[in-house]
Coordinates of C-alpha atoms and ligand atoms in Angstrom, one line a residue:
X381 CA 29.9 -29.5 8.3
X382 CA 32.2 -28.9 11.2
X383 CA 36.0 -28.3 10.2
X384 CA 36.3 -31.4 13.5
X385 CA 35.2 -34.0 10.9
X386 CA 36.6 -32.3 7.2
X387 CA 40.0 -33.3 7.4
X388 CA 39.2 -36.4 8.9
X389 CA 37.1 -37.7 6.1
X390 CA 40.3 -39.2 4.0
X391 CA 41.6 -40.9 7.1
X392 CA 38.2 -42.3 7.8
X393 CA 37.5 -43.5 4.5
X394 CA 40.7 -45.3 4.2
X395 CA 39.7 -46.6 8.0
X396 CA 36.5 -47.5 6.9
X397 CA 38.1 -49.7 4.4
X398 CA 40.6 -51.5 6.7
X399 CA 37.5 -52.3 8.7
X400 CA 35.1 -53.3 6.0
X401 CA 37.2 -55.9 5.1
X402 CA 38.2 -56.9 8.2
X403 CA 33.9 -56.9 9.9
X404 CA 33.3 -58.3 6.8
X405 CA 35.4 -61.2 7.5
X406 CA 34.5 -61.6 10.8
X407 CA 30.7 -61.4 10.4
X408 CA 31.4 -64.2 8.1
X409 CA 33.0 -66.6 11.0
X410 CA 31.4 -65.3 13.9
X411 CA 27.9 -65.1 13.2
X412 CA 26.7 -64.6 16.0
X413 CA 27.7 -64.5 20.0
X414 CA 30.9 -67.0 20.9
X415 CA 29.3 -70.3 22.4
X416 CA 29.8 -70.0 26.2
X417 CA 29.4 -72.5 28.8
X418 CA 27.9 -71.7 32.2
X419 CA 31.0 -72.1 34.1
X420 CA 33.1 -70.2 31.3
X421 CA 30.4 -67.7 32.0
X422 CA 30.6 -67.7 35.2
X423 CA 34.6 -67.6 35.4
X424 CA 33.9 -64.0 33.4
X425 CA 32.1 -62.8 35.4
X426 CA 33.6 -63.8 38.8
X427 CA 35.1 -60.9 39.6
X428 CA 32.3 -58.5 38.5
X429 CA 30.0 -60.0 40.8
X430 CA 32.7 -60.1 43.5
X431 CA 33.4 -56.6 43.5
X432 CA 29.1 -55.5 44.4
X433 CA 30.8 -51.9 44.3
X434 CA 32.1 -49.4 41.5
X435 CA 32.7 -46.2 40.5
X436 CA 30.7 -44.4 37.9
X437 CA 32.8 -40.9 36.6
X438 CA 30.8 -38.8 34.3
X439 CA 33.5 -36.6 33.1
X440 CA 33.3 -34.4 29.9
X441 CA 33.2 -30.7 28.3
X442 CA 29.7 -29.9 30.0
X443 CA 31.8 -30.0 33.0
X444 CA 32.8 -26.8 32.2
X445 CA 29.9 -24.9 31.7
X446 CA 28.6 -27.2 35.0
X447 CA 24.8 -26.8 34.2
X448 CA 25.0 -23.0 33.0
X449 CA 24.6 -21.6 30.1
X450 CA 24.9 -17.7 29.0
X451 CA 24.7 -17.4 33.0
X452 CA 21.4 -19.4 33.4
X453 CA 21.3 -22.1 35.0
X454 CA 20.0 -24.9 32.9
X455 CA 18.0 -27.4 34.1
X456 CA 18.3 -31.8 34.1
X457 CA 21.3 -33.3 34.1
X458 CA 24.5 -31.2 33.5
X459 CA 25.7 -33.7 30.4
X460 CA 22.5 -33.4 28.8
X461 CA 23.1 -29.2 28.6
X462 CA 23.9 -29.4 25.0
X463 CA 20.2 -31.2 24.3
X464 CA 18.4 -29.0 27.2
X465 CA 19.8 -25.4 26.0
X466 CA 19.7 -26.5 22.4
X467 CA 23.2 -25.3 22.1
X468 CA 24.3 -25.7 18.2
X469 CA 27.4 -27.9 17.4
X470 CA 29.8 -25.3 16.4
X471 CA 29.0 -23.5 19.4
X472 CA 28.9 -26.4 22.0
X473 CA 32.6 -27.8 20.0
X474 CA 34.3 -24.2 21.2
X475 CA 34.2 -25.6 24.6
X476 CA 36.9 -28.1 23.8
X477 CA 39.4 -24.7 23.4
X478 CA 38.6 -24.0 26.9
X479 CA 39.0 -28.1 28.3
X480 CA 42.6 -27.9 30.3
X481 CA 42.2 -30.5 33.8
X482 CA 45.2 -29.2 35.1
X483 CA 44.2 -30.4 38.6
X484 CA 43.6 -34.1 37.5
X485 CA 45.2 -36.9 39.1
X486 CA 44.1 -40.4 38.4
X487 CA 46.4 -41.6 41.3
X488 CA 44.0 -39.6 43.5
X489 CA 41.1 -40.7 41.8
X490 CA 41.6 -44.1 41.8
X491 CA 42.8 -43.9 45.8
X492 CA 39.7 -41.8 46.4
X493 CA 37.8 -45.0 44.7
X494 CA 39.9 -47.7 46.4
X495 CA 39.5 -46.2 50.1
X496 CA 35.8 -45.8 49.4
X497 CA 35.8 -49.7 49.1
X498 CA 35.3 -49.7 45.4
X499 CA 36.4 -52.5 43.4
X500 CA 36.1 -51.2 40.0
X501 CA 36.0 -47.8 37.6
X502 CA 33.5 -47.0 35.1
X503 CA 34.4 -43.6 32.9
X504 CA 32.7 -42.3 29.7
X505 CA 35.2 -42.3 27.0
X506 CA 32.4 -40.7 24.9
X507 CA 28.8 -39.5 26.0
X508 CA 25.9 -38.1 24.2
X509 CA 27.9 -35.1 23.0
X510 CA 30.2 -37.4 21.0
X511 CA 33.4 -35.8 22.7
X512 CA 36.5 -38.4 22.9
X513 CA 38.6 -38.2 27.0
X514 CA 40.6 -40.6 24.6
X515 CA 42.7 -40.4 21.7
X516 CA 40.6 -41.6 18.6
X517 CA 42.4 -41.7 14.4
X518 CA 38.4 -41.9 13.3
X519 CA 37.9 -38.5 15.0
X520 CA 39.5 -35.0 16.0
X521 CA 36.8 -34.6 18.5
X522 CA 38.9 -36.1 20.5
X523 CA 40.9 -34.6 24.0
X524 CA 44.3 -35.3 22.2
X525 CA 43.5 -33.1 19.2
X526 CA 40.5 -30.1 20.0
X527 CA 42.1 -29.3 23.7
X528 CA 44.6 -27.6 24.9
X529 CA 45.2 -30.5 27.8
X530 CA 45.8 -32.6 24.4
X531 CA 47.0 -36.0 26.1
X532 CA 44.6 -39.2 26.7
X533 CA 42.7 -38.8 29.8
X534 CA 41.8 -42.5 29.8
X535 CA 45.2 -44.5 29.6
X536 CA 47.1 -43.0 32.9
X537 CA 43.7 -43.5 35.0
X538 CA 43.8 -47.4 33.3
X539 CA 47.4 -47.5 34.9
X540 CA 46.6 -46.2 37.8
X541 CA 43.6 -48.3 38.1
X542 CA 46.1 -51.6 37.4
X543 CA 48.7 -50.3 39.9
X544 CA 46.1 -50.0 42.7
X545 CA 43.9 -53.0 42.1
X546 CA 40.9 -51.8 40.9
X547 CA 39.1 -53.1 37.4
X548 CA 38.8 -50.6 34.5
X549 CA 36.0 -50.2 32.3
X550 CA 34.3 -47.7 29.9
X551 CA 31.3 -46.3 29.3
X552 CA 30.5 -45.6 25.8
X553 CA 27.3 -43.6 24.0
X554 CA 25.6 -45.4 21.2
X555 CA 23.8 -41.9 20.4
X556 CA 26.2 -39.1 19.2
X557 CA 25.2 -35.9 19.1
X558 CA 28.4 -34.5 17.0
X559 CA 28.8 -37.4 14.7
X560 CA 27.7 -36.4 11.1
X561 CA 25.5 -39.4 10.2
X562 CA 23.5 -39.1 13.2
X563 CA 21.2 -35.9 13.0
X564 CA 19.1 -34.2 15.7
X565 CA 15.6 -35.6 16.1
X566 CA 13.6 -32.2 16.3
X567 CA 14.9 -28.8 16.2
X568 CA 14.4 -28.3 19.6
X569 CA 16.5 -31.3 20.4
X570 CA 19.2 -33.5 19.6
X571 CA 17.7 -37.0 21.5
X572 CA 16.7 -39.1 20.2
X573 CA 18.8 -38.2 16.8
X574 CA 18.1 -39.8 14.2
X575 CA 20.6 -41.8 11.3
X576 CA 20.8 -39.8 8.1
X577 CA 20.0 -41.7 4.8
X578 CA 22.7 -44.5 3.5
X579 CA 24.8 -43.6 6.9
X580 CA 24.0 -46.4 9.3
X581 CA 26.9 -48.6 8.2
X582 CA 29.3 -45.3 8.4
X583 CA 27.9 -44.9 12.2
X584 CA 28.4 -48.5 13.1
X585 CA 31.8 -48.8 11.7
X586 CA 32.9 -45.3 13.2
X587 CA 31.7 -47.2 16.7
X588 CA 33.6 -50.4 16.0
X589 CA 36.6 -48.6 15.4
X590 CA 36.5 -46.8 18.5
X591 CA 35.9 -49.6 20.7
X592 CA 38.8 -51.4 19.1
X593 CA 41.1 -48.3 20.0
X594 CA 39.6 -48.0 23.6
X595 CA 40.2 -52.2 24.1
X596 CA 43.5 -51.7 22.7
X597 CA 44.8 -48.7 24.2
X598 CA 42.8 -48.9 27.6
X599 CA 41.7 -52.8 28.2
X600 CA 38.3 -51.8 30.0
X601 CA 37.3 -55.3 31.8
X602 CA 33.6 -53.9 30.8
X603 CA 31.9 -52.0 28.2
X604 CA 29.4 -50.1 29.6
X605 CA 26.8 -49.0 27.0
X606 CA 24.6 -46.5 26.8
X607 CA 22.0 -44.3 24.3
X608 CA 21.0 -47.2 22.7
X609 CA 17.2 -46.1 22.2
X610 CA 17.3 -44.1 19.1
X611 CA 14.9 -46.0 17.2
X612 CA 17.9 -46.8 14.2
X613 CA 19.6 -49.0 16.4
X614 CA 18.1 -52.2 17.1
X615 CA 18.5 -55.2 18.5
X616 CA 20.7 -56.4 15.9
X617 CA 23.2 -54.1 15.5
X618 CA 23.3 -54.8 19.4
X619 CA 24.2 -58.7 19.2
X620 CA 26.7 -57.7 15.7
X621 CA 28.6 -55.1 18.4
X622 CA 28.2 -57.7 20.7
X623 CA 29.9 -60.5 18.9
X624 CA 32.3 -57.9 17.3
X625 CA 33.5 -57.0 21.1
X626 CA 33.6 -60.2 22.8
X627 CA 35.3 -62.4 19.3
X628 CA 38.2 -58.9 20.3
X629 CA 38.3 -59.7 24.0
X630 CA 35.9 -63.2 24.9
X631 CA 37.0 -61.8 28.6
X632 CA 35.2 -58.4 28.0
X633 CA 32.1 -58.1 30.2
X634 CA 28.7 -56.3 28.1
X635 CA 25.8 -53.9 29.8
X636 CA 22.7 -54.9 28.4
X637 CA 22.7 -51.4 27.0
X638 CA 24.3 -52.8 24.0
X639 CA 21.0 -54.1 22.9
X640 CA 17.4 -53.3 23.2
X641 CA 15.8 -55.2 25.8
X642 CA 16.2 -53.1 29.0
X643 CA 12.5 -52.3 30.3
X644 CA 13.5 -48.4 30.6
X645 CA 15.1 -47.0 33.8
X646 CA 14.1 -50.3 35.9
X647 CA 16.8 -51.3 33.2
X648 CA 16.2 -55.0 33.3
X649 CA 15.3 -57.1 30.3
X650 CA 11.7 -58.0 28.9
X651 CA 10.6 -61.4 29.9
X652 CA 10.8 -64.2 27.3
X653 CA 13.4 -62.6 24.8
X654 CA 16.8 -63.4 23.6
X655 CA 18.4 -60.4 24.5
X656 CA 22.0 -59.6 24.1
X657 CA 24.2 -58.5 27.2
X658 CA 25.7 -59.4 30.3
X659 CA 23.9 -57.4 33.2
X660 CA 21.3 -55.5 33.9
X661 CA 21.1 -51.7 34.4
X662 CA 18.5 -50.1 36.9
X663 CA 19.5 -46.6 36.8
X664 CA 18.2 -43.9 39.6
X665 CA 16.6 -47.3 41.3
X666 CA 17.0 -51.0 43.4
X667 CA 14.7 -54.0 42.2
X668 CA 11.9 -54.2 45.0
X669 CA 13.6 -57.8 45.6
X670 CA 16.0 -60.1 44.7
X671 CA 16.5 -61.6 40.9
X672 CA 18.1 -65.4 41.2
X673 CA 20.0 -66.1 38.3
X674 CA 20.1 -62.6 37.1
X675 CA 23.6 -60.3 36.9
X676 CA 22.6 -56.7 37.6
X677 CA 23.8 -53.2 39.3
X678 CA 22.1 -50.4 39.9
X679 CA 23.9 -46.9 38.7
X680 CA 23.3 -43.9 40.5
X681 CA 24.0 -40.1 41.8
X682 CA 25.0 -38.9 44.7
X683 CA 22.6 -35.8 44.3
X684 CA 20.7 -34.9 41.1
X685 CA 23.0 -34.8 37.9
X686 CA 25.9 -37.3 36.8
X687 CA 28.0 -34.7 35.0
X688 CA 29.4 -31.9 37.3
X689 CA 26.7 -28.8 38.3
X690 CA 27.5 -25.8 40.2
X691 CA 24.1 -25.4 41.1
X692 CA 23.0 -29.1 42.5
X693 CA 23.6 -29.5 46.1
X694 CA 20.7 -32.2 46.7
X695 CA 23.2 -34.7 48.1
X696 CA 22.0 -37.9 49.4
X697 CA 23.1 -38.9 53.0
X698 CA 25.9 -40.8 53.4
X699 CA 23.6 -43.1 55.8
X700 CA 21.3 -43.7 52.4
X701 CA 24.5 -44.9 50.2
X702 CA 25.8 -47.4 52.8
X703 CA 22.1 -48.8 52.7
X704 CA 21.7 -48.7 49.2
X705 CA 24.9 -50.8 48.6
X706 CA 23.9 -52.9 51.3
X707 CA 20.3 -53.8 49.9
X708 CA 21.6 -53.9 46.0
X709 CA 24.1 -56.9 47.5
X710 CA 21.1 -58.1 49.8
X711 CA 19.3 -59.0 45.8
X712 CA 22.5 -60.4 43.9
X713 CA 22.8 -57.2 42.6
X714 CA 26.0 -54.4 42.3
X715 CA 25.9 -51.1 43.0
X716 CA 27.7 -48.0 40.9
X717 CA 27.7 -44.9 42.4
X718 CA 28.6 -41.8 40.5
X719 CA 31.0 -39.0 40.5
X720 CA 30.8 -35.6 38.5
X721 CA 34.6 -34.4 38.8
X722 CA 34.8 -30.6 38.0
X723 CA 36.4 -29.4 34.7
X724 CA 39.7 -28.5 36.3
X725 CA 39.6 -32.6 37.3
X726 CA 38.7 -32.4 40.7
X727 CA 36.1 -34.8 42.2
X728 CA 33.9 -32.2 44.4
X729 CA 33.8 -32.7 48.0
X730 CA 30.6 -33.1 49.4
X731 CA 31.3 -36.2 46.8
X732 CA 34.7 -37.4 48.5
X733 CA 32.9 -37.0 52.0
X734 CA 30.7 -39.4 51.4
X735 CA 32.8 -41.9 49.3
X736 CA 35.2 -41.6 52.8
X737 CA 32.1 -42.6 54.9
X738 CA 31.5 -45.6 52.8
X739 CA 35.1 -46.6 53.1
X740 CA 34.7 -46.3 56.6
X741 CA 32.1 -48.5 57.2
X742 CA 33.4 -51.1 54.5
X743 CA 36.7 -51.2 56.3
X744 CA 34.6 -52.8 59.4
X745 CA 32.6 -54.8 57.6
X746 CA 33.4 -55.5 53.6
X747 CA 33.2 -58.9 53.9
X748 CA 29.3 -59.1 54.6
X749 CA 29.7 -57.5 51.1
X750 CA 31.8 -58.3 49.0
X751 CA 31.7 -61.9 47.1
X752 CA 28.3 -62.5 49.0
X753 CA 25.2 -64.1 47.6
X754 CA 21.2 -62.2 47.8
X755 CA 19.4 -62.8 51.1
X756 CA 17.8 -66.4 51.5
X757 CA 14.8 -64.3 52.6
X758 CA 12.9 -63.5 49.1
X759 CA 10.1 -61.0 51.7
X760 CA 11.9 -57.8 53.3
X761 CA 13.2 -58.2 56.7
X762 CA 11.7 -56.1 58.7
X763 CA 15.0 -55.0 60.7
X764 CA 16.9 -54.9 57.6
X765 CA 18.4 -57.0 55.3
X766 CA 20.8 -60.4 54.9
X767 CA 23.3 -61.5 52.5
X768 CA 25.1 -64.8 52.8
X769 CA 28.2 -66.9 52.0
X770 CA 29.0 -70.3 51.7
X771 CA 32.6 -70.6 53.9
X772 CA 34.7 -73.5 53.2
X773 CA 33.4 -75.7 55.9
X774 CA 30.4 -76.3 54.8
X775 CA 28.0 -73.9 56.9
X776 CA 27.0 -70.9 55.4
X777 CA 27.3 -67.6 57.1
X778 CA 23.9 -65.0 56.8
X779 CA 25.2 -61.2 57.5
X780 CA 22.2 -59.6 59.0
X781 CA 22.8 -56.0 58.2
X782 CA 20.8 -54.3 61.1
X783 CA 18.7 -51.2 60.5
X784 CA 16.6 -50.6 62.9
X785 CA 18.0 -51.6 66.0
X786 CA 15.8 -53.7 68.3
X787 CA 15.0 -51.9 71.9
X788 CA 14.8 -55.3 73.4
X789 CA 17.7 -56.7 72.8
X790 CA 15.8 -59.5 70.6
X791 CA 15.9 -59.9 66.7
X792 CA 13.6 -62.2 65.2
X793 CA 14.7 -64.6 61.9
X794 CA 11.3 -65.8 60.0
X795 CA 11.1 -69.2 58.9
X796 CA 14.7 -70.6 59.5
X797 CA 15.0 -74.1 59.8
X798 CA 18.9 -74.4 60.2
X799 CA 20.7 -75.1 63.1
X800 CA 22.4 -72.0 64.2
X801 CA 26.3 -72.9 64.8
X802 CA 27.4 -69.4 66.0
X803 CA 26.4 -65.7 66.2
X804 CA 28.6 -62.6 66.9
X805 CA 29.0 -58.9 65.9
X806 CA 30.6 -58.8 62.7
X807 CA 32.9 -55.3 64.2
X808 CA 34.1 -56.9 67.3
X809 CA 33.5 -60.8 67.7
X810 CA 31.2 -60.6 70.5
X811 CA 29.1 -63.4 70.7
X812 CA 25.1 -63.3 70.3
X813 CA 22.7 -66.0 71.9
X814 CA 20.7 -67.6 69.3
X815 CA 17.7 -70.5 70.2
X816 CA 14.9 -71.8 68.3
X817 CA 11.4 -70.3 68.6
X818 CA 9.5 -72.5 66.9
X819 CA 9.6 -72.0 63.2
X820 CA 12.0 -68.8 64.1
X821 CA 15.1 -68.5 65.2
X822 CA 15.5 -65.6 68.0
X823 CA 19.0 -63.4 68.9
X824 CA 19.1 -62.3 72.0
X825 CA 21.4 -60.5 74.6
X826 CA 21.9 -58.1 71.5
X827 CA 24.0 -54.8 72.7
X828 CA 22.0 -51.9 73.8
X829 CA 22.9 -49.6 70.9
X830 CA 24.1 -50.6 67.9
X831 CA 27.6 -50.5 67.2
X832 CA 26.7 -48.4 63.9
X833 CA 23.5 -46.8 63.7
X834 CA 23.9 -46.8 59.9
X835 CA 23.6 -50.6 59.9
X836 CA 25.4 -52.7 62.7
X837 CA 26.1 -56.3 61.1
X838 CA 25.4 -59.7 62.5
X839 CA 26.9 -62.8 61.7
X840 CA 24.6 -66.0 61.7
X841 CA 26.8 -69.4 61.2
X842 CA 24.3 -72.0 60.0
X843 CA 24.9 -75.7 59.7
X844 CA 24.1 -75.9 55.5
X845 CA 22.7 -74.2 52.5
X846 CA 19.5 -71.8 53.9
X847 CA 16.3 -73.9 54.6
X848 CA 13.8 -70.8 54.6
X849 CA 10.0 -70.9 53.6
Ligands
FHN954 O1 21.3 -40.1 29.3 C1 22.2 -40.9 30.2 C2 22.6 -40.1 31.3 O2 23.3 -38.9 30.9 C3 23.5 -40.9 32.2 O3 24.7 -41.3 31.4 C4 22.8 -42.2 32.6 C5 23.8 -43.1 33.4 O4 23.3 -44.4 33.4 N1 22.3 -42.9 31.5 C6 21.4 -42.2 30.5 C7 20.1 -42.0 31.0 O5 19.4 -43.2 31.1

């Protein structure tokens, strides 16, 4: 046993007790999930599907050995180098002597995010390796007590968030790779661990007294879970966190990663079961099309790892990101892209490039993005792709986000039996000429180039909601 959890055991008993009672109480009234209408629902979850665009920030101690170990480079992602290198406990806890950020500054951060056109923050307050960015009284593996930095890494960046209008929110790991009741599930690995005998309850409650200290001292707007597939959680424990969270903070928003449904990495949930959660979570991956009705965003890297390597320079083009946002919003869906700040607490570069090249582009056109609606289109648009809002008169505005620009001058819209109202370039107001073609509707007098290569956006007013077969 680690000396991390020793001296903690009195504390934790006594909080256990505190708890018991109290969960105890509480599974009593609140059985199951608070009753919810649609519109309450929907009022929730307004400004999460508003924003289409967050930040994810992997941040941790594998950021300092950044996807080396013993001077060989490790392979997979750089947070999962205590699992892949097999590293024991009391050897991968001595990195907390070394963890100082001395270069972090949340204002940055969250300026970095807010230029880049992100509407929210997602950090991991814990990951797999069960180390704490925030001060926890159920743990000393926490930044406050095992580092030398020894404040709360997750409280000034929630300030700073506030102060410069973004939403902040939490990732948390269900799996725990340090926490005594969870034990490694082959000796060549911790994942998936596995829940030691009589300890399940002990686990739980350790979790539940977490999330109450990160809703207290932090407020995330969403609890972004993750690790849930060690085969001792289930589905229940899932809806019991659930109700737990939301009976705490009926506001808070839920990943479906808080229960068992998601169908793997495509991260949605299984057909035809009650499953607990708010959203959906593709991860690495966009749904091939639109999902009416469904709340979902797509997580992903910029290159190959979410927590910090030296070694991975496979960035993706800045051209690829601006797309990727643009077809997640074309399918109702949001879009967190994620940064692996360096141990020191610097968000590398080639990252902050790109994030500046997204703000760029969202600066011209954010509102074909932001609080829009999936394409009416459910096939892909061969030019690109759509989104749409209703605007207050009544007609309904399509953004055609433009791809592949069209030589002749002449863009083609399948199957749309509105009256066209007005068409102009989103970036400078100049007007498009738009007639019917039969069952299509045809632009013409385009521009030569396109204003943006990336995507160059087009604004269709149409008298209506979208009549398109
Ligand atoms: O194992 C984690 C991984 O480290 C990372 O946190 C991603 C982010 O969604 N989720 C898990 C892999 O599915």
């Amino acid at each position: 046993m680690t000396i991390f959890v020793a001296m903690r055991r009195q504390w934790f008993v006594l909080g256990l007790l505190m708890l018991g009672f109290a969960s105890v109480a509480r599974a009593e009234s609140a059985p199951g999930i608070p009753p919810e209408t649609p519109e309450q629902r929907d009022a929730r979850m307004k400004w999460w599907r508003d924003a289409r665009f967050g930040m994810f920030i992997h941040w941790g101690l594998y950021a300092i050995p950044g996807g080396r170990w013993k001077g060989q480079p490790v392979g997979g992602a750089g947070e999962w180098i205590m699992n892949t290198a097999n590293i024991p406990v009391e050897e991968y806890e001595l990195l907390a002597k070394q963890f100082n950020p001395v270069k972090y500054n949340p204002a940055q951060w969250v300026k970095i995010a807010k230029e880049a056109g992100m509407r929210y923050i997602v950090i991991t307050s814990k990951h797999h390796d069960g180390f704490c960015l925030f001060d926890s009284k159920v743990t000393t593996y926490d930044v406050v007590d095992a580092t030398p930095w020894g404040k709360d890494l997750l409280k000034p960046l929630a300030e700073e968030c506030r102060k410069q209008g973004l939403h902040f929110c939490t990732y948390y790991s269900i799996m725990d790779w340090h926490h005594p009741a969870q034990m490694r599930g082959s000796d060549r690995a911790y994942n998936p661990t596995r829940i030691r005998e009589g300890r399940k309850r002990e686990y739980m409650d350790y979790m539940k007294a977490q999330l109450k200290e990160l809703l207290e001292s932090c407020k995330p707007e969403v609890l972004w879970f993750d690790g849930e597939w060690p085969d001792w959680y289930t589905e229940e424990d899932g809806r019991e966190i659930y109700a737990y969270l939301r009976e705490l903070d009926p506001k808070l928003i839920i990943n479906n990663r808080v229960g068992k449904c998601r169908k793997g990495m495509e991260g949605l949930n299984q057909e035809g079961r009650q499953c607990v959660g708010d959203f959906g979570t593709p991860e690495q991956q966009i749904p091939a099309s639109g999902l009416p009705g469904v709340d979902w965003e797509s997580c992903m890297t910029m290159n190959d790892t979410w927590g910090f390597k030296y070694d991975d320079h496979n960035w993706k083009s800045t051209q690829t990101l601006i797309r990727n946002l643009i077809d997640c919003a074309s399918k109702g869906g949001n879009y967190l892209l994620n940064v692996g700040p360096t141990a020191e607490g610097e968000i590398p570069a080639p990252s902050v490039e790109r994030l500046q090249g997204i703000g760029q582009w969202l600066r011209v056109n954010g509102e074909s993005i932001y609080a829009t609606q999936a394409s009416p289109w459910s096939k892909q648009l061969p030019w690109g792709r759509c989104t749409q809002k209703k605007l207050d008169d009544g007609t309904t505005r399509l953004y055609l986000h433009v791809f592949t620009w069209p030589e002749q001058g002449r863009l083609e819209l399948p199957n749309l039996k509105n009256d066209v109202s007005r068409a102009f370039l989103l970036a400078n107001g100049t007007g498009v000429t738009a007639h019917r073609d039969g069952d299509k509707v045809v632009l013409e007098n385009l521009p030569q180039k396109p204003l943006d290569p990336v995507a160059t956006v087009i604004c269709v007013d149409i008298k209506g909601t979208p009549q398109v077969d």
